[in-house]
mmCIF file of C-alpha atoms and ligand atoms in Angstrom:
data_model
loop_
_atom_site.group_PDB
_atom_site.id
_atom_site.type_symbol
_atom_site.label_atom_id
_atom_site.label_comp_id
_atom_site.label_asym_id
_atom_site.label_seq_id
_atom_site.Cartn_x
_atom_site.Cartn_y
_atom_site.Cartn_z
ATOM 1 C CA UNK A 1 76.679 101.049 77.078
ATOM 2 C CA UNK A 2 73.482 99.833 75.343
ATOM 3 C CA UNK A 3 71.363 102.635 73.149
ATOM 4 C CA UNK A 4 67.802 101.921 75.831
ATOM 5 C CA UNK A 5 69.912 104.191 78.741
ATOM 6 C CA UNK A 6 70.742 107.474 79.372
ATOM 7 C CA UNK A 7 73.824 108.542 78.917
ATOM 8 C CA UNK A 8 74.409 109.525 82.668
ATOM 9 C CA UNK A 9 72.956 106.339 84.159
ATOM 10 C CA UNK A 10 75.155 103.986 86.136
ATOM 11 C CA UNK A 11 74.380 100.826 84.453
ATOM 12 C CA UNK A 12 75.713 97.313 86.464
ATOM 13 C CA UNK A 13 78.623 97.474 83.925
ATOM 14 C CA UNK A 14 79.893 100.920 84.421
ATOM 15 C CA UNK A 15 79.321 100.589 88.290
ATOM 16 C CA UNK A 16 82.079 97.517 87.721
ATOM 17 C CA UNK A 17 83.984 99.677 85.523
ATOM 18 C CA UNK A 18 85.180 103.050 87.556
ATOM 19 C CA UNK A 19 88.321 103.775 84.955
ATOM 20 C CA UNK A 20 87.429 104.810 81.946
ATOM 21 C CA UNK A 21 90.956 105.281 80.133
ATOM 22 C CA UNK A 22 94.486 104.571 81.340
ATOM 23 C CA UNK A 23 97.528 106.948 79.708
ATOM 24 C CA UNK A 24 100.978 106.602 79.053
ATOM 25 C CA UNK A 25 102.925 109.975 78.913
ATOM 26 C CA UNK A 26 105.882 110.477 77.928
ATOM 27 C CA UNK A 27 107.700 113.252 79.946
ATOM 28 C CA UNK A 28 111.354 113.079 78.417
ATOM 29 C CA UNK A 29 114.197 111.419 77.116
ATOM 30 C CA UNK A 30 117.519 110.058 78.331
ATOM 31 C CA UNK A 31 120.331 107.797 77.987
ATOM 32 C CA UNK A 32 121.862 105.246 80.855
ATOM 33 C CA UNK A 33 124.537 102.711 81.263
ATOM 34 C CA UNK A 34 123.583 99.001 79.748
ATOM 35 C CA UNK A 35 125.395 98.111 83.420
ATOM 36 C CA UNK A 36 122.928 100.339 84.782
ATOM 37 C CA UNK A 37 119.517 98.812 83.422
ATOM 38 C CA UNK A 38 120.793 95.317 82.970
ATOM 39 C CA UNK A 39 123.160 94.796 86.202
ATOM 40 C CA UNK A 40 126.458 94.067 86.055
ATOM 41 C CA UNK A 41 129.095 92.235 88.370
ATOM 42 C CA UNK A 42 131.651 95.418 88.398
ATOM 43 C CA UNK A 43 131.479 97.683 90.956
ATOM 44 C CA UNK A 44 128.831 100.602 90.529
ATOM 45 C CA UNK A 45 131.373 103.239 90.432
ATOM 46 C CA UNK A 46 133.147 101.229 87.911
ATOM 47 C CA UNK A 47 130.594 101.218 85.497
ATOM 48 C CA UNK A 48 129.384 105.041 86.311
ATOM 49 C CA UNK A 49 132.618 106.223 85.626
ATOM 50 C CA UNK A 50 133.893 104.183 82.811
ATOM 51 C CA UNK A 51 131.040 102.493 81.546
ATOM 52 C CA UNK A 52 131.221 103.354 77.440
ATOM 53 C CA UNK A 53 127.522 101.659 76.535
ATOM 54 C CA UNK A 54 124.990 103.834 76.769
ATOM 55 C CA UNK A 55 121.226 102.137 76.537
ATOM 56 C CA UNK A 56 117.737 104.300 75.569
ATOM 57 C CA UNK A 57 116.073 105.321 78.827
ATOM 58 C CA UNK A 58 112.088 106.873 77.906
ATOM 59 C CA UNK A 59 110.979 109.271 80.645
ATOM 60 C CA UNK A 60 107.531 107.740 81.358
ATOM 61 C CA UNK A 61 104.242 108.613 84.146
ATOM 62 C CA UNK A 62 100.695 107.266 83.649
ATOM 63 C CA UNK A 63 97.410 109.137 83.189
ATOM 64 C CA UNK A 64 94.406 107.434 85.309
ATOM 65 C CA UNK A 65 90.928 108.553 84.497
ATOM 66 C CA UNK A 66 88.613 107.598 87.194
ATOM 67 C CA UNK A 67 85.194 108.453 88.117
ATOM 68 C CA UNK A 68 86.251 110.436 90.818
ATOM 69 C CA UNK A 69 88.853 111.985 89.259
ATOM 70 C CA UNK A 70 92.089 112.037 87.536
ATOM 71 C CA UNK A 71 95.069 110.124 89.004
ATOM 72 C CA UNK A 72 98.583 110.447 88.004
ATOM 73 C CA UNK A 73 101.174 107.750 88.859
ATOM 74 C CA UNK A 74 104.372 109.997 89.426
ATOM 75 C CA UNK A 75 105.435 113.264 87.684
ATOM 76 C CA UNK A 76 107.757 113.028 85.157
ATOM 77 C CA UNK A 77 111.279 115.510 85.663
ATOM 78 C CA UNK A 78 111.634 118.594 85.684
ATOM 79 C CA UNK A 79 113.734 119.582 82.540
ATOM 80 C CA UNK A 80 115.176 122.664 84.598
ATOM 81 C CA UNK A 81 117.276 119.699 85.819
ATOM 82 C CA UNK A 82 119.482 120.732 81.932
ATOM 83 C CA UNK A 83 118.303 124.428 82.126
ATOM 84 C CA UNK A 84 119.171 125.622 85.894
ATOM 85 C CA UNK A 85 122.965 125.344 86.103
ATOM 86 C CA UNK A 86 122.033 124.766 90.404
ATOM 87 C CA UNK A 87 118.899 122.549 89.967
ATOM 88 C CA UNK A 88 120.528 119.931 92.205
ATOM 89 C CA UNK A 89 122.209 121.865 95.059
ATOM 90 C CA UNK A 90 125.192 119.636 95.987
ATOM 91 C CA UNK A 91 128.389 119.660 93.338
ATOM 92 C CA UNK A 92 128.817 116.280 93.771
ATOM 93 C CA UNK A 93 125.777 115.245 92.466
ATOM 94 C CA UNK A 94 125.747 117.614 89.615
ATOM 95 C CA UNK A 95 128.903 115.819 88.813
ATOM 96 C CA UNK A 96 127.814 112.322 89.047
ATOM 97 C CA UNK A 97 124.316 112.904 87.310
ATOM 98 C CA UNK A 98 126.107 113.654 84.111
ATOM 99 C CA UNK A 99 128.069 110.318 83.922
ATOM 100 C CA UNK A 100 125.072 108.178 85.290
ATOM 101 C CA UNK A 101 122.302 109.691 82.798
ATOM 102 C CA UNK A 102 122.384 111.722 79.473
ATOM 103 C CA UNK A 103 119.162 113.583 79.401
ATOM 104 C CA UNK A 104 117.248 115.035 76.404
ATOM 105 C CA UNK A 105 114.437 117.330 77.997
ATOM 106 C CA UNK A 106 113.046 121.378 76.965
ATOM 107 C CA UNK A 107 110.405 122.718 78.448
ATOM 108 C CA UNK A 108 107.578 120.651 76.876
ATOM 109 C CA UNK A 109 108.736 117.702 79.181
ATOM 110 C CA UNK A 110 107.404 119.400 82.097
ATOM 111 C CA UNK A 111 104.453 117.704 83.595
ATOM 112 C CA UNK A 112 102.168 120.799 83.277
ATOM 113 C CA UNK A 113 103.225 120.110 79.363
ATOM 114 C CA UNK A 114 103.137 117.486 78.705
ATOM 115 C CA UNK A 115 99.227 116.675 80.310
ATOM 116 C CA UNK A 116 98.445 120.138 78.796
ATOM 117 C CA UNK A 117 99.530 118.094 75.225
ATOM 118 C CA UNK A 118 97.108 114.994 76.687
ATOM 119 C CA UNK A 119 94.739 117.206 76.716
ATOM 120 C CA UNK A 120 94.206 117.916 80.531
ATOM 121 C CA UNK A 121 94.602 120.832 82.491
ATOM 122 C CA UNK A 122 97.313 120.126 85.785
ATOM 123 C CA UNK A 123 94.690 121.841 87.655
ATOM 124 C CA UNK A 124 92.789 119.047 87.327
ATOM 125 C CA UNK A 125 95.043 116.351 88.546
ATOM 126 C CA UNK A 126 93.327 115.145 92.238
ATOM 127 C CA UNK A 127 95.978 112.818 93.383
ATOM 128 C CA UNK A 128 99.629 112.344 92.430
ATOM 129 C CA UNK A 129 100.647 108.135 93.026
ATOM 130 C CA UNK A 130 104.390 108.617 93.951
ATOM 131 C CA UNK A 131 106.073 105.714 93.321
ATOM 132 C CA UNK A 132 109.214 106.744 94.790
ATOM 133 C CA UNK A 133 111.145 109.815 95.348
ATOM 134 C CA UNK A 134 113.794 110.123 92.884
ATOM 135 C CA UNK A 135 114.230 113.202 90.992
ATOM 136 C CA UNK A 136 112.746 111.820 88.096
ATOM 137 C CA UNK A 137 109.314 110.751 89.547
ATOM 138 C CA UNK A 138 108.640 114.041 91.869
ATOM 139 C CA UNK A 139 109.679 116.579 88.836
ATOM 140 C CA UNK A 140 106.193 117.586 88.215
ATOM 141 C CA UNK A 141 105.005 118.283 91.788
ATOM 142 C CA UNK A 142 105.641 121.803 91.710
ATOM 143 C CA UNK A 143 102.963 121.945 88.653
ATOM 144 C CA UNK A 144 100.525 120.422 91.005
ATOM 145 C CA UNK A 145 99.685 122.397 94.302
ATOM 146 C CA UNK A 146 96.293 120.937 94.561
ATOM 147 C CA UNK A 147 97.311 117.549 93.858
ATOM 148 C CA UNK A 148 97.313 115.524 97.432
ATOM 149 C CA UNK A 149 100.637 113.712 97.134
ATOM 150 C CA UNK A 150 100.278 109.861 98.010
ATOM 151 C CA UNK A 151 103.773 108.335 99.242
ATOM 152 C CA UNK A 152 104.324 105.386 101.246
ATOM 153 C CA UNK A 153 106.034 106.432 104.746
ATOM 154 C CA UNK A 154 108.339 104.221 104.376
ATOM 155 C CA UNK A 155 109.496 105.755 101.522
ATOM 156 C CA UNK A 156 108.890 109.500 103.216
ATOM 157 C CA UNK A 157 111.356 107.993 106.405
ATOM 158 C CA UNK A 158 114.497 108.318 103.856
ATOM 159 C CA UNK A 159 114.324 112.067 104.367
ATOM 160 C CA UNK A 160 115.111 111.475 108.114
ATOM 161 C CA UNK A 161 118.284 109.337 107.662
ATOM 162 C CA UNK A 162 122.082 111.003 106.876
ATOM 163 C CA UNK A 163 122.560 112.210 102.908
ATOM 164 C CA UNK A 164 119.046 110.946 101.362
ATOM 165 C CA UNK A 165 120.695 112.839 97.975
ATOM 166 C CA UNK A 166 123.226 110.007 98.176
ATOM 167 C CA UNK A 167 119.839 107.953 96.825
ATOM 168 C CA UNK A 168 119.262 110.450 94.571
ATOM 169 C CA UNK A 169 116.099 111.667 96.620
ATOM 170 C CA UNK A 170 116.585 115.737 96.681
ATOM 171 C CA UNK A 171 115.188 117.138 99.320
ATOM 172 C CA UNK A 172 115.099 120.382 97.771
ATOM 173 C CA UNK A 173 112.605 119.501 95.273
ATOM 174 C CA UNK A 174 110.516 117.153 97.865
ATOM 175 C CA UNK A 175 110.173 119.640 100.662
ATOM 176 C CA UNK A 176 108.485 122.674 98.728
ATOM 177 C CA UNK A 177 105.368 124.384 100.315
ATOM 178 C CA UNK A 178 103.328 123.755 97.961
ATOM 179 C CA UNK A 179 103.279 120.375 97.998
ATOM 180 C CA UNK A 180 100.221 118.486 99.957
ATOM 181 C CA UNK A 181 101.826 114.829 100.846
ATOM 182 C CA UNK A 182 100.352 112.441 102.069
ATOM 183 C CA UNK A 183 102.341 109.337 103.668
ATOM 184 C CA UNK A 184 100.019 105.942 103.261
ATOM 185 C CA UNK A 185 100.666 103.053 105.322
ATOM 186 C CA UNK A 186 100.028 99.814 103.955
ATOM 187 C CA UNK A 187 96.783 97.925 105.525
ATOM 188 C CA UNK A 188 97.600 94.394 106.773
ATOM 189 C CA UNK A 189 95.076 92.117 104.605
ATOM 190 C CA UNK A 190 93.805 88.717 104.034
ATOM 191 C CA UNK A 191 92.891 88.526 100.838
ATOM 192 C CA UNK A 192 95.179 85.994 99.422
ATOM 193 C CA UNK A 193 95.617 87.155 96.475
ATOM 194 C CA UNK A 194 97.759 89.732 97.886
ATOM 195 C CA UNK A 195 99.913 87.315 100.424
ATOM 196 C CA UNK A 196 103.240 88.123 100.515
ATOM 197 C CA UNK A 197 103.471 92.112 100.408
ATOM 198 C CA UNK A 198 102.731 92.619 103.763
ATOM 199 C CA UNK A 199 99.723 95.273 103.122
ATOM 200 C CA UNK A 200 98.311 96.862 100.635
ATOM 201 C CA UNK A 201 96.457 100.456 100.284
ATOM 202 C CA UNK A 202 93.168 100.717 98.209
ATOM 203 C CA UNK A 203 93.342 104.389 96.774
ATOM 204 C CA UNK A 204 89.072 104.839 96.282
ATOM 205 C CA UNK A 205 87.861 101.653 98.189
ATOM 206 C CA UNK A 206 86.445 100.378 95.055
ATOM 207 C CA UNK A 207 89.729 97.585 94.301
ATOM 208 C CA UNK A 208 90.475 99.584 91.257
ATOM 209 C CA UNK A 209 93.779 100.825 91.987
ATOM 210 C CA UNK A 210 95.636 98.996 94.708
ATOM 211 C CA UNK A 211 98.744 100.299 95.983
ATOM 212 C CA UNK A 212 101.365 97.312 96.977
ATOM 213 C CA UNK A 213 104.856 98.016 98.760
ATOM 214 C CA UNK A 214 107.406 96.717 96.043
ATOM 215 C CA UNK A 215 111.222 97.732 97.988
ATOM 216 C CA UNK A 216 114.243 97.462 96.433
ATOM 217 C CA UNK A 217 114.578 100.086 94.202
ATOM 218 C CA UNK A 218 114.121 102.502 97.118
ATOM 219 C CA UNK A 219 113.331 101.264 100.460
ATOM 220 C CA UNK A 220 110.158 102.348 100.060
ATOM 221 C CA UNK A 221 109.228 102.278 96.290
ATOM 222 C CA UNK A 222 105.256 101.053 95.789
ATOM 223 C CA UNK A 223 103.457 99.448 92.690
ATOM 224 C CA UNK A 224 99.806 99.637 91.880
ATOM 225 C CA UNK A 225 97.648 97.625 90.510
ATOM 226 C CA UNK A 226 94.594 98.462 88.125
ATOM 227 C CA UNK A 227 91.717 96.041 88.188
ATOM 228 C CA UNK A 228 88.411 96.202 86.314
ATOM 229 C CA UNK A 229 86.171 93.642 84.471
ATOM 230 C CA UNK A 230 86.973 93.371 80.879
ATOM 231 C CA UNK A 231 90.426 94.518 81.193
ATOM 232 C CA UNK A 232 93.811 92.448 81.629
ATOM 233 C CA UNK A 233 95.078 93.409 85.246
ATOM 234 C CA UNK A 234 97.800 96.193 85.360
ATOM 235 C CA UNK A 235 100.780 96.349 88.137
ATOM 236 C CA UNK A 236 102.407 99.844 87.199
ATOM 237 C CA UNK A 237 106.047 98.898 88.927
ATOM 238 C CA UNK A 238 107.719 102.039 88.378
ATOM 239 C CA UNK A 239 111.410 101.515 88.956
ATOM 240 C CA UNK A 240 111.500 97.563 90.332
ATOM 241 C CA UNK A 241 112.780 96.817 87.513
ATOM 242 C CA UNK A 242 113.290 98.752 83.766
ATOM 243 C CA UNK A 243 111.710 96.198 81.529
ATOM 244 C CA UNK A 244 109.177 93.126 82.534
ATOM 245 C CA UNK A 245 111.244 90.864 81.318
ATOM 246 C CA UNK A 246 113.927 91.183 83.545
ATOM 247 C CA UNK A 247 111.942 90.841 86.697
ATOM 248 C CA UNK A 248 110.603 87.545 85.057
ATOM 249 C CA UNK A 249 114.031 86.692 84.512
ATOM 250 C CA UNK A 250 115.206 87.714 87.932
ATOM 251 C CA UNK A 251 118.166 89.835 86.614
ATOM 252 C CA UNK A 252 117.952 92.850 88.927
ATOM 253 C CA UNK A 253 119.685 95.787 87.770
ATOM 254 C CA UNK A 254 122.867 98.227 88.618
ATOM 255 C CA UNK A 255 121.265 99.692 91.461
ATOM 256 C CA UNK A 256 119.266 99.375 94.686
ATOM 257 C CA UNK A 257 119.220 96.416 97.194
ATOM 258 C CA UNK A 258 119.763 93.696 95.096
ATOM 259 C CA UNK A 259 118.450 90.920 98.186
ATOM 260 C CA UNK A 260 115.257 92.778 98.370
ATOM 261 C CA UNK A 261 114.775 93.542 94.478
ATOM 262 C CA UNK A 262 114.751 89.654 94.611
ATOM 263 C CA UNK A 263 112.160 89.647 96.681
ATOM 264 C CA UNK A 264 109.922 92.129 95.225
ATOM 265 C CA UNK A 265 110.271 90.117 91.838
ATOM 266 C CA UNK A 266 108.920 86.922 94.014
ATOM 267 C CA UNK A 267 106.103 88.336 95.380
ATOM 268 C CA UNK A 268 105.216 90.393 91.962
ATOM 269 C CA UNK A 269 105.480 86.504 90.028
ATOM 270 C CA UNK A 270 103.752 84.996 92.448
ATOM 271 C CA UNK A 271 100.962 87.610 91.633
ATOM 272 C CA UNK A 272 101.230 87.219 88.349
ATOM 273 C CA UNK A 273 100.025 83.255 88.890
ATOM 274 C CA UNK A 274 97.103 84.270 90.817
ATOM 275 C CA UNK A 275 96.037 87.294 88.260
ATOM 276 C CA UNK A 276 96.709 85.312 84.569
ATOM 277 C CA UNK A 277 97.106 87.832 82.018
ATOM 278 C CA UNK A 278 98.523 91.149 84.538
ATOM 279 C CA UNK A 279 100.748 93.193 82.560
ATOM 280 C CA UNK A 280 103.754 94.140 84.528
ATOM 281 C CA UNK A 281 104.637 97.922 83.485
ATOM 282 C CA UNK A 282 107.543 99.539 84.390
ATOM 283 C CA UNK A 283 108.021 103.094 84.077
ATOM 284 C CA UNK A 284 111.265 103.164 81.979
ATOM 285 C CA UNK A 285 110.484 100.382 79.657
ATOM 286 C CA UNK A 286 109.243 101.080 76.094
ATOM 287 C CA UNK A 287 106.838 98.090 76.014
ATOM 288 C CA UNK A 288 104.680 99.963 78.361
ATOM 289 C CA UNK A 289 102.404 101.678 75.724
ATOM 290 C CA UNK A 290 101.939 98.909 74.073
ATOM 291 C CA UNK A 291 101.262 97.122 77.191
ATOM 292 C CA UNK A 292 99.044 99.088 78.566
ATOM 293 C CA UNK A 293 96.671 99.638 75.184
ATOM 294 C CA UNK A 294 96.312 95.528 74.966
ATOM 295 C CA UNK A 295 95.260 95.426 78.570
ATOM 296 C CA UNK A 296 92.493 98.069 78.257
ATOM 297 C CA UNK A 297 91.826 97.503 74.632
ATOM 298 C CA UNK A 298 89.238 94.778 75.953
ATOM 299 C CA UNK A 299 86.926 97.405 76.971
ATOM 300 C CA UNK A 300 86.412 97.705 73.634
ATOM 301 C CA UNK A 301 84.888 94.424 73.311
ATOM 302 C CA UNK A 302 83.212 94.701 76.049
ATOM 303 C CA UNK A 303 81.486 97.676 74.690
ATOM 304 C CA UNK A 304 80.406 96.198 71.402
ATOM 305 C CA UNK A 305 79.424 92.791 72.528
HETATM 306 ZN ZN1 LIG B 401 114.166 105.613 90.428
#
């Protein structure tokens, strides 16, 4: 912003620029099997029940500050998953979710927390991105009644089949009254730069934050992508893959559809060739504050020059 305007005025720049700050929280700890980030040719239930090498696993959402509003990309967990002895209603799965993950979580994990520690009130939130459902992306709904709830229907449609828990997606923590979702279908488009996915969702018509359908995690897991001048290009990937450099690699991990996980890492390179520079961030990799500070830290420049 030059010194000659007021501080309220809109100046060509800013108009360009509707994010003024992107935030990585951190909403826990935990552990999971190396066969479980990495892949692994034995069987799932091989490695979930005798799997011995257990790999760092950061809890991680993102904090968007737009103009019209704050926008978080998922929730975090809710650490009640350690505390309440009946948190997940089925037996089995509170016996499998101790041998997939080892969590470290109290009660400052909670989203509520943990953007109370960011230094913004949960009341504030305006829309929650959900990248998928699993338990450890929808924790922090409950925090957020007024929050609308953006989830791709695709996604949503894995309530309606036979045992969604069996994909870790708990009804019981999805299906609260509180909760205002929202199902988004993904808008058939031309723009080239986006050939491939099959749609794409533009959360505040302004190109700022585009939502992309990324399956293979979940059926219907979704990315989004941060544009603005003077900043690298973001794709937030959530769980596609644990760490960028596996997609780029093309080793797809322990879990999910491994044919369509392929895929998704296609179409997510061949985006990467048309945006030079986008940072690929995904939500349980520890390069993604790091990541995300050199992509933005541009603005600084911007700002000075
Ligand atoms: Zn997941």
């Amino acid at each position: 912003m030059t010194d000659a305007q007021p501080e309220n005025s809109v100046s060509p720049q800013n108009a360009k620029r509707p994010i003024s700050a992107v935030q990585v929280l951190r909403c826990g700890e935990a552990e999971q099997h190396a066969e479980h980030r990495y892949g692994s040719r034995l069987p799932q239930l091989w490695w979930v029940f005798f799997g011995t090498r257990w790999v760092p696993l950061p809890l991680q959402c993102f904090l968007i500050h737009h103009r019209n509003g704050l926008i978080l990309f998922d929730t975090g967990i809710d650490p009640a998953i350690l505390s309440d002895k009946d948190y997940i209603r089925q037996a089995i799965g509170r016996f499998l979710l101790r041998r997939i993950f080892r969590f470290r979580l109290n009660a400052s994990n909670r989203i509520d927390h943990v953007l109370e520690a960011a230094g913004v009130a949960a009341s504030d939130i305006r829309t929650a991105v959900i990248s998928h459902l699993h338990f450890d992306h929808v924790g922090g709904i409950a925090q957020l009644p007024q929050a609308e709830l953006l989830v791709s229907a695709r996604e949503w449609a894995i309530l309606s089949q036979p045992h969604p828990e069996r994909e870790w997606i708990l009804r019981e923590h999805i299906e609260i009254p509180s909760a205002k979702w929202r199902q988004i279908t993904f808008t058939p488009t031309d723009d080239p730069l986006f050939e491939g996915f099959g749609g794409a969702y533009d959360i505040e018509g302004d190109s700022s934050m585009i939502l992309l359908p990324t399956p293979g995690h979940t059926a219907g897991s979704m990315s989004m992508l941060i544009r603005q001048e003077g900043w690298d290009p973001i794709l937030l990937v959530g769980d596609l893959t644990y760490e960028a450099c596996l997609l780029d690699q093309d080793i797809v991990p322990g879990t999910g559809d491994k044919r369509s996980l392929l895929s998704s890492f296609a179409i997510v390179r061949r985006l990467s060739e048309r945006l030079p520079g986008l940072r690929i961030v995904p939500s349980h990799d520890f390069g993604a504050v790091d990541a995300v500070s050199q992509a933005t830290r541009q603005t600084a420049k911007l700002e000075k020059g």
